[in-house]
Short mmCIF file of C-alpha atoms in Angstrom, two decimals:
data_model
loop_
_atom_site.label_atom_id
_atom_site.label_comp_id
_atom_site.label_asym_id
_atom_site.label_seq_id
_atom_site.Cartn_x
_atom_site.Cartn_y
_atom_site.Cartn_z
CA MET A 1 -11.49 -0.60 30.29
CA ASN A 2 -12.35 -4.74 29.62
CA ASP A 3 -13.77 -3.66 26.81
CA THR A 4 -10.17 -1.82 25.75
CA LEU A 5 -9.03 -4.46 26.34
CA LEU A 6 -10.58 -6.93 24.27
CA PHE A 7 -10.31 -4.60 21.25
CA ILE A 8 -7.03 -4.32 21.16
CA LEU A 9 -6.46 -7.77 21.39
CA GLN A 10 -8.90 -8.70 18.65
CA PHE A 11 -7.43 -6.21 16.21
CA ILE A 12 -3.82 -7.62 17.37
CA ILE A 13 -4.65 -11.18 16.50
CA GLY A 14 -6.76 -10.01 13.17
CA LEU A 15 -3.47 -8.59 12.70
CA VAL A 16 -1.31 -11.14 12.91
CA LEU A 17 -3.25 -12.89 11.52
CA ILE A 18 -3.58 -11.22 8.29
CA LEU A 19 0.00 -10.81 8.11
CA LYS A 20 0.94 -14.62 8.61
CA GLY A 21 -2.01 -15.78 6.15
CA ALA A 22 -0.29 -12.98 3.28
CA ASP A 23 2.59 -14.94 3.52
CA PHE A 24 0.95 -18.74 4.15
CA LEU A 25 -1.25 -17.99 0.78
CA THR A 26 1.86 -16.27 -1.10
CA ASP A 27 3.50 -18.78 -0.73
CA GLY A 28 1.35 -21.51 -0.83
CA ALA A 29 -0.17 -19.75 -4.86
CA SER A 30 3.69 -19.70 -6.16
CA SER A 31 4.29 -22.44 -5.02
CA ILE A 32 0.87 -24.11 -6.98
CA ALA A 33 1.88 -21.81 -9.51
CA ARG A 34 5.61 -23.54 -9.97
CA ARG A 35 4.15 -26.93 -10.72
CA PHE A 36 2.20 -24.85 -13.53
CA ASN A 37 4.92 -24.12 -14.84
CA ILE A 38 3.97 -20.60 -14.55
CA SER A 39 7.36 -18.21 -14.59
CA SER A 40 8.77 -16.93 -11.57
CA LEU A 41 8.06 -13.29 -13.77
CA VAL A 42 4.89 -13.72 -13.14
CA ILE A 43 4.07 -14.88 -10.40
CA GLY A 44 6.40 -11.49 -8.45
CA LEU A 45 3.72 -10.11 -10.95
CA THR A 46 1.19 -11.23 -9.59
CA ILE A 47 0.69 -13.45 -7.01
CA VAL A 48 3.75 -11.56 -4.52
CA ALA A 49 2.80 -8.28 -5.55
CA PHE A 50 -1.09 -9.21 -4.22
CA GLY A 51 0.52 -11.03 -1.47
CA THR A 52 2.40 -7.71 0.18
CA SER A 53 -0.94 -5.54 -0.38
CA ALA A 54 -3.32 -8.21 0.39
CA PRO A 55 -3.61 -7.24 4.49
CA GLU A 56 -4.89 -3.61 3.09
CA LEU A 57 -6.90 -5.07 0.42
CA VAL A 58 -9.09 -7.12 3.34
CA VAL A 59 -9.32 -4.70 5.57
CA SER A 60 -10.23 -2.11 3.49
CA VAL A 61 -13.04 -4.75 1.58
CA ILE A 62 -14.32 -6.15 4.63
CA SER A 63 -15.13 -2.04 5.65
CA ALA A 64 -17.10 -1.60 2.53
CA LEU A 65 -18.59 -4.84 3.08
CA GLU A 66 -19.63 -3.68 6.96
CA GLY A 67 -20.31 -0.36 6.11
CA HIS A 68 -17.47 1.00 7.50
CA THR A 69 -16.11 3.07 4.89
CA GLU A 70 -14.03 5.90 7.10
CA MET A 71 -12.14 2.80 7.55
CA ALA A 72 -11.91 1.73 4.03
CA ILE A 73 -10.33 4.94 2.82
CA GLY A 74 -8.63 5.84 5.47
CA ASN A 75 -6.60 2.45 4.73
CA VAL A 76 -5.57 3.08 1.94
CA VAL A 77 -4.83 7.09 2.15
CA GLY A 78 -3.03 6.40 5.11
CA SER A 79 -0.92 3.21 3.93
CA ASN A 80 0.29 5.38 1.49
CA ILE A 81 1.34 7.80 4.15
CA PHE A 82 3.53 5.85 5.74
CA ASN A 83 4.81 4.61 3.10
CA THR A 84 6.22 7.34 1.28
CA LEU A 85 6.72 9.50 4.33
CA ALA A 86 7.72 7.04 7.01
CA ILE A 87 8.69 3.98 5.36
CA MET A 88 10.92 6.09 2.27
CA GLY A 89 11.62 8.64 5.23
CA ILE A 90 13.50 5.93 7.48
CA THR A 91 14.60 4.08 4.66
CA ALA A 92 16.79 6.75 3.47
CA LEU A 93 17.87 7.81 6.14
CA VAL A 94 19.05 4.71 6.57
CA PHE A 95 20.96 5.12 3.34
CA PRO A 96 20.42 7.09 0.46
CA VAL A 97 17.43 5.57 -1.96
CA ALA A 98 18.33 4.94 -5.76
CA CYS A 99 16.18 6.01 -8.31
CA SER A 100 16.82 4.32 -10.88
CA LYS A 101 15.75 5.59 -15.03
CA ASN A 102 12.21 3.64 -15.13
CA ASN A 103 11.49 5.15 -12.12
CA ILE A 104 12.03 8.47 -12.43
CA ARG A 105 10.40 8.35 -15.82
CA TYR A 106 7.80 6.01 -15.40
CA ASP A 107 6.83 4.48 -11.83
CA VAL A 108 7.15 7.40 -9.65
CA PRO A 109 5.40 10.26 -12.48
CA PHE A 110 2.42 6.55 -12.37
CA CYS A 111 2.45 6.81 -8.53
CA LEU A 112 1.56 10.63 -8.68
CA VAL A 113 -1.15 10.15 -10.84
CA ALA A 114 -2.99 7.50 -9.56
CA SER A 115 -3.02 10.32 -5.93
CA ILE A 116 -3.59 13.11 -7.94
CA ALA A 117 -6.51 11.12 -9.61
CA LEU A 118 -7.77 9.65 -5.85
CA PHE A 119 -7.75 13.49 -4.80
CA ALA A 120 -10.07 14.20 -7.82
CA MET A 121 -12.65 12.00 -7.15
CA ALA A 122 -12.29 12.27 -3.52
CA ASN A 123 -12.78 16.42 -4.52
CA ASP A 124 -15.41 15.18 -6.48
CA THR A 125 -18.56 18.26 -4.51
CA PHE A 126 -15.44 20.89 -5.13
CA LEU A 127 -15.49 19.71 -8.88
CA SER A 128 -18.80 19.45 -10.04
CA ARG A 129 -19.50 22.67 -7.63
CA GLU A 130 -22.72 20.93 -6.07
CA VAL A 131 -23.64 22.11 -3.09
CA SER A 132 -25.58 19.34 -1.88
CA SER A 133 -23.61 16.16 -3.26
CA GLU A 134 -21.83 14.87 -0.44
CA SER A 135 -18.15 13.29 -1.94
CA ALA A 136 -17.69 8.88 -2.11
CA ILE A 137 -15.58 6.96 -4.18
CA SER A 138 -18.69 5.99 -6.17
CA ARG A 139 -18.71 2.59 -8.15
CA SER A 140 -17.83 4.24 -11.79
CA ASP A 141 -14.37 5.77 -9.69
CA GLY A 142 -13.64 2.51 -8.51
CA ILE A 143 -14.39 1.13 -12.46
CA THR A 144 -12.32 3.83 -13.72
CA LEU A 145 -9.19 2.95 -10.88
CA LEU A 146 -9.32 -1.27 -12.12
CA CYS A 147 -8.35 0.32 -15.77
CA PHE A 148 -5.88 2.66 -14.43
CA PHE A 149 -4.87 -1.00 -12.54
CA LEU A 150 -4.83 -2.98 -15.67
CA ILE A 151 -2.80 -0.19 -17.57
CA PHE A 152 -0.27 -0.48 -15.08
CA LEU A 153 0.07 -3.82 -15.30
CA SER A 154 0.54 -4.35 -18.66
CA TYR A 155 2.70 -1.67 -18.54
CA SER A 156 5.03 -3.82 -15.75
CA PHE A 157 4.76 -6.76 -18.25
CA ALA A 158 6.27 -4.73 -21.08
CA ILE A 159 8.81 -3.66 -18.49
CA ALA A 160 9.60 -7.07 -16.99
CA LYS A 161 9.32 -8.61 -20.39
CA SER A 162 12.39 -5.78 -22.16
CA GLY A 163 15.51 -6.97 -22.55
CA LYS A 164 16.72 -3.92 -20.79
CA LYS A 165 17.69 -4.38 -17.32
CA PRO A 166 14.67 -3.95 -15.18
CA ASP A 167 14.50 -2.14 -12.64
CA GLY A 168 12.20 0.05 -9.85
CA ILE A 169 8.50 -1.94 -9.40
CA ALA A 170 9.79 -4.59 -12.06
CA ILE A 171 13.60 -5.01 -10.52
CA SER A 172 11.39 -5.48 -7.04
CA GLU A 173 9.26 -7.75 -7.92
CA GLN A 174 10.65 -10.05 -9.82
CA LYS A 175 14.08 -10.86 -7.07
CA GLN A 176 11.14 -12.17 -4.87
CA GLY A 177 9.72 -14.51 -7.38
CA GLU A 178 13.40 -15.63 -7.92
CA GLU A 179 13.69 -15.25 -4.41
CA THR A 180 10.20 -17.92 -3.86
CA GLU A 181 12.08 -19.84 -7.10
CA GLY A 182 15.15 -20.14 -4.89
CA LYS A 183 13.38 -22.50 -1.90
CA LYS A 184 12.60 -25.59 -1.86
CA GLU A 185 9.67 -27.37 -3.07
CA MET A 186 6.45 -28.53 -1.40
CA SER A 187 3.79 -30.79 -2.15
CA MET A 188 0.82 -30.32 -4.21
CA GLY A 189 -0.93 -31.14 -1.22
CA LYS A 190 1.03 -29.13 1.19
CA ALA A 191 1.18 -25.61 -1.16
CA ILE A 192 -3.07 -26.11 -0.87
CA LEU A 193 -3.13 -26.59 2.24
CA LEU A 194 -0.67 -23.51 3.22
CA PHE A 195 -2.73 -21.27 0.08
CA MET A 196 -6.44 -22.62 2.20
CA VAL A 197 -4.96 -21.81 6.09
CA GLY A 198 -3.43 -18.52 4.53
CA LEU A 199 -6.77 -17.23 2.85
CA ALA A 200 -8.17 -18.32 6.19
CA GLY A 201 -5.95 -16.30 8.57
CA LEU A 202 -6.49 -13.26 5.86
CA ILE A 203 -10.91 -13.51 6.12
CA PHE A 204 -10.92 -14.25 10.03
CA GLY A 205 -7.88 -11.43 10.17
CA GLY A 206 -9.53 -8.63 8.33
CA ASP A 207 -12.71 -9.30 9.55
CA TRP A 208 -11.67 -9.38 13.14
CA MET A 209 -9.25 -6.30 12.72
CA VAL A 210 -11.50 -4.21 11.23
CA ASP A 211 -14.28 -4.96 14.16
CA GLY A 212 -11.26 -4.70 16.57
CA ALA A 213 -10.72 -1.08 14.95
CA SER A 214 -14.12 0.49 14.29
CA GLY A 215 -14.59 -0.80 19.39
CA ILE A 216 -11.16 0.78 20.20
CA ALA A 217 -12.99 4.14 17.95
CA THR A 218 -15.90 3.88 19.45
CA LEU A 219 -14.31 3.30 23.15
CA LEU A 220 -11.89 6.12 22.44
CA GLY A 221 -15.01 8.90 21.33
CA VAL A 222 -12.65 8.92 17.78
CA SER A 223 -13.42 8.82 14.24
CA GLN A 224 -12.84 5.60 12.60
CA SER A 225 -11.07 7.24 9.77
CA ILE A 226 -8.71 8.73 13.12
CA ILE A 227 -8.14 4.97 13.78
CA ALA A 228 -7.80 3.95 10.35
CA LEU A 229 -5.58 7.21 9.42
CA THR A 230 -3.32 5.67 12.12
CA ILE A 231 -2.81 2.27 13.67
CA VAL A 232 -3.91 0.46 10.58
CA ALA A 233 -2.81 1.91 8.26
CA ALA A 234 0.94 2.01 9.90
CA GLY A 235 0.31 -1.91 10.72
CA THR A 236 -0.33 -3.11 7.42
CA SER A 237 2.47 -1.07 6.32
CA PHE A 238 4.53 -2.44 9.08
CA PRO A 239 5.85 -5.40 6.57
CA GLU A 240 6.86 -3.01 3.92
CA LEU A 241 8.63 -0.78 6.37
CA ILE A 242 10.37 -3.87 7.68
CA THR A 243 11.50 -5.48 3.91
CA SER A 244 12.77 -1.62 2.94
CA VAL A 245 14.45 -0.77 6.09
CA VAL A 246 16.23 -4.24 6.25
CA ALA A 247 16.80 -4.21 2.01
CA ALA A 248 18.73 -0.20 2.18
CA ARG A 249 20.66 -1.97 4.88
CA LYS A 250 22.24 -4.67 2.35
CA GLY A 251 22.42 -1.69 -0.33
CA ASP A 252 20.27 -2.68 -2.00
CA THR A 253 17.45 0.88 -1.94
CA ASP A 254 15.90 -0.30 -5.78
CA MET A 255 13.66 -3.08 -3.85
CA ALA A 256 13.14 -0.13 -1.61
CA MET A 257 11.94 2.19 -3.69
CA GLY A 258 9.83 -0.34 -6.59
CA ASN A 259 8.48 -1.94 -2.61
CA VAL A 260 7.35 1.27 -1.43
CA VAL A 261 5.86 2.92 -5.22
CA GLY A 262 4.38 0.20 -6.16
CA SER A 263 2.76 -0.43 -2.84
CA ASN A 264 1.20 2.64 -3.93
CA ILE A 265 0.00 2.45 -6.81
CA PHE A 266 -1.51 -0.83 -5.82
CA ASN A 267 -2.95 0.37 -3.10
CA ILE A 268 -5.19 3.05 -5.44
CA PHE A 269 -5.45 2.05 -8.17
CA PHE A 270 -6.80 -2.30 -6.66
CA VAL A 271 -7.60 -2.00 -3.20
CA LEU A 272 -8.93 1.14 -3.43
CA GLY A 273 -10.57 0.06 -7.23
CA VAL A 274 -12.35 -2.98 -5.46
CA SER A 275 -13.30 -1.91 -2.28
CA SER A 276 -15.37 0.92 -3.79
CA THR A 277 -16.37 -1.16 -6.47
CA VAL A 278 -18.01 -3.20 -3.69
CA ALA A 279 -19.35 -0.44 -2.81
CA PRO A 280 -20.03 3.01 -2.54
CA LEU A 281 -17.38 5.15 -0.20
CA LYS A 282 -18.73 7.65 1.87
CA LEU A 283 -15.69 10.15 2.57
CA GLY A 284 -17.24 10.95 6.15
CA ASN A 285 -14.48 12.36 8.48
CA ILE A 286 -11.79 11.57 6.26
CA GLN A 287 -10.65 15.52 6.14
CA MET A 288 -9.18 17.06 2.37
CA PHE A 289 -5.90 17.71 4.95
CA ASP A 290 -5.75 13.40 4.61
CA PHE A 291 -5.71 13.31 0.64
CA ALA A 292 -3.63 16.40 0.33
CA THR A 293 -1.31 14.97 2.13
CA LEU A 294 -0.80 11.84 0.30
CA LEU A 295 -0.62 13.61 -2.77
CA ALA A 296 2.17 16.23 -1.11
CA GLY A 297 3.77 13.46 -0.29
CA ALA A 298 4.28 11.86 -4.27
CA VAL A 299 5.04 15.10 -5.22
CA PHE A 300 8.13 15.60 -2.50
CA LEU A 301 8.91 11.79 -4.11
CA TRP A 302 8.60 12.74 -7.49
CA ILE A 303 10.50 16.51 -6.68
CA PHE A 304 13.00 14.19 -4.67
CA CYS A 305 13.70 11.91 -7.29
CA LYS A 306 14.13 14.22 -10.55
CA PHE A 307 15.12 17.32 -9.32
CA GLY A 308 16.56 16.55 -5.61
CA LYS A 309 20.28 17.53 -5.08
CA ARG A 310 21.86 14.30 -5.59
CA TYR A 311 21.32 13.42 -8.80
CA HIS A 312 19.58 9.70 -8.99
CA TYR A 313 18.75 9.32 -5.76
CA ILE A 314 17.18 10.43 -2.12
CA THR A 315 19.51 11.54 0.59
CA ARG A 316 19.42 11.16 3.95
CA PHE A 317 18.46 15.25 3.71
CA GLU A 318 15.59 14.31 1.48
CA GLY A 319 14.72 11.44 4.23
CA ALA A 320 14.75 13.44 7.32
CA ILE A 321 11.67 16.29 5.83
CA LEU A 322 9.85 12.85 4.44
CA THR A 323 10.05 11.85 8.38
CA LEU A 324 9.48 15.61 9.50
CA CYS A 325 6.56 15.58 7.06
CA ALA A 326 5.24 12.00 8.60
CA ILE A 327 6.37 12.83 12.79
CA ALA A 328 4.30 16.29 11.93
CA TYR A 329 1.49 14.77 10.27
CA TYR A 330 0.59 12.39 12.99
CA ILE A 331 0.92 14.70 15.76
CA TYR A 332 -1.91 17.15 14.13
CA LYS A 333 -4.19 13.80 13.60
CA VAL A 334 -3.35 13.14 17.30
CA LEU A 335 -4.31 16.94 18.68
CA ASN A 336 -7.68 17.09 16.39
CA ALA A 337 -8.97 13.48 16.91
#
């Protein structure tokens, strides 16, 4: 029992260090960038975007380095499922979520492509028809994902720099950049210190969180994939949930949509791309059902945005469907742990 409490405490402290570390690192890096006259647009599309996905990145990379490949993959898959079904579902229940033209034409389809690509890579045994091979996200898969990420980043810059009103992912990140620009400027020394403290928090927090989650899984007699797909994924995605719900209550649902879609694309293309490039990620006990749920969530999101009852909106009814799907998924995972 004492060991269980110790691992839970280690997990919680690690999660807090990761979340605060991401905030400190982002604030410090943004301040440093502004001192070098880097625009808020570039800051929003790079530093702020990285900061919001830093928890998933740190947990997955550390898991890959320590050989906990199920944790690395489960964190990304679980975070995207939580983002699409739970966060978007709950957000739409609070206030119908607007889908901009860019969301419908580019952002959500890009998210769908990312989900399809991951599903295909995870099913390489089936696709290659090699019974003896073991499904894994290989280094070549990781490099491919990173190439997709560069394309996505180039697209984001092109949309944001165009003369059109930015929306979707671009507007959410630009707004965050503008918010950081409006803050009182800190000294270079303080900015560097904040950056270093944030980086240390991410590194130590990620290590503690992974060790704590692995210990909890061992003591409970469940696979690491179950912990990664549920507790770890929800923990690292919790800031996005709060941000999206608060944005929806203020009627700023374009930020809520951009927050979820941008995070999903970032998680698959960048986080999983970096993690699998560091070390090939064997799927282990992560099931095709999990990847299928991730893909189904992306499909639902695309259908609701493009063909929903109220065009250009995800309604409360559609939000209820997403939320119920999330509840059903987590009940299934608990019952089959």
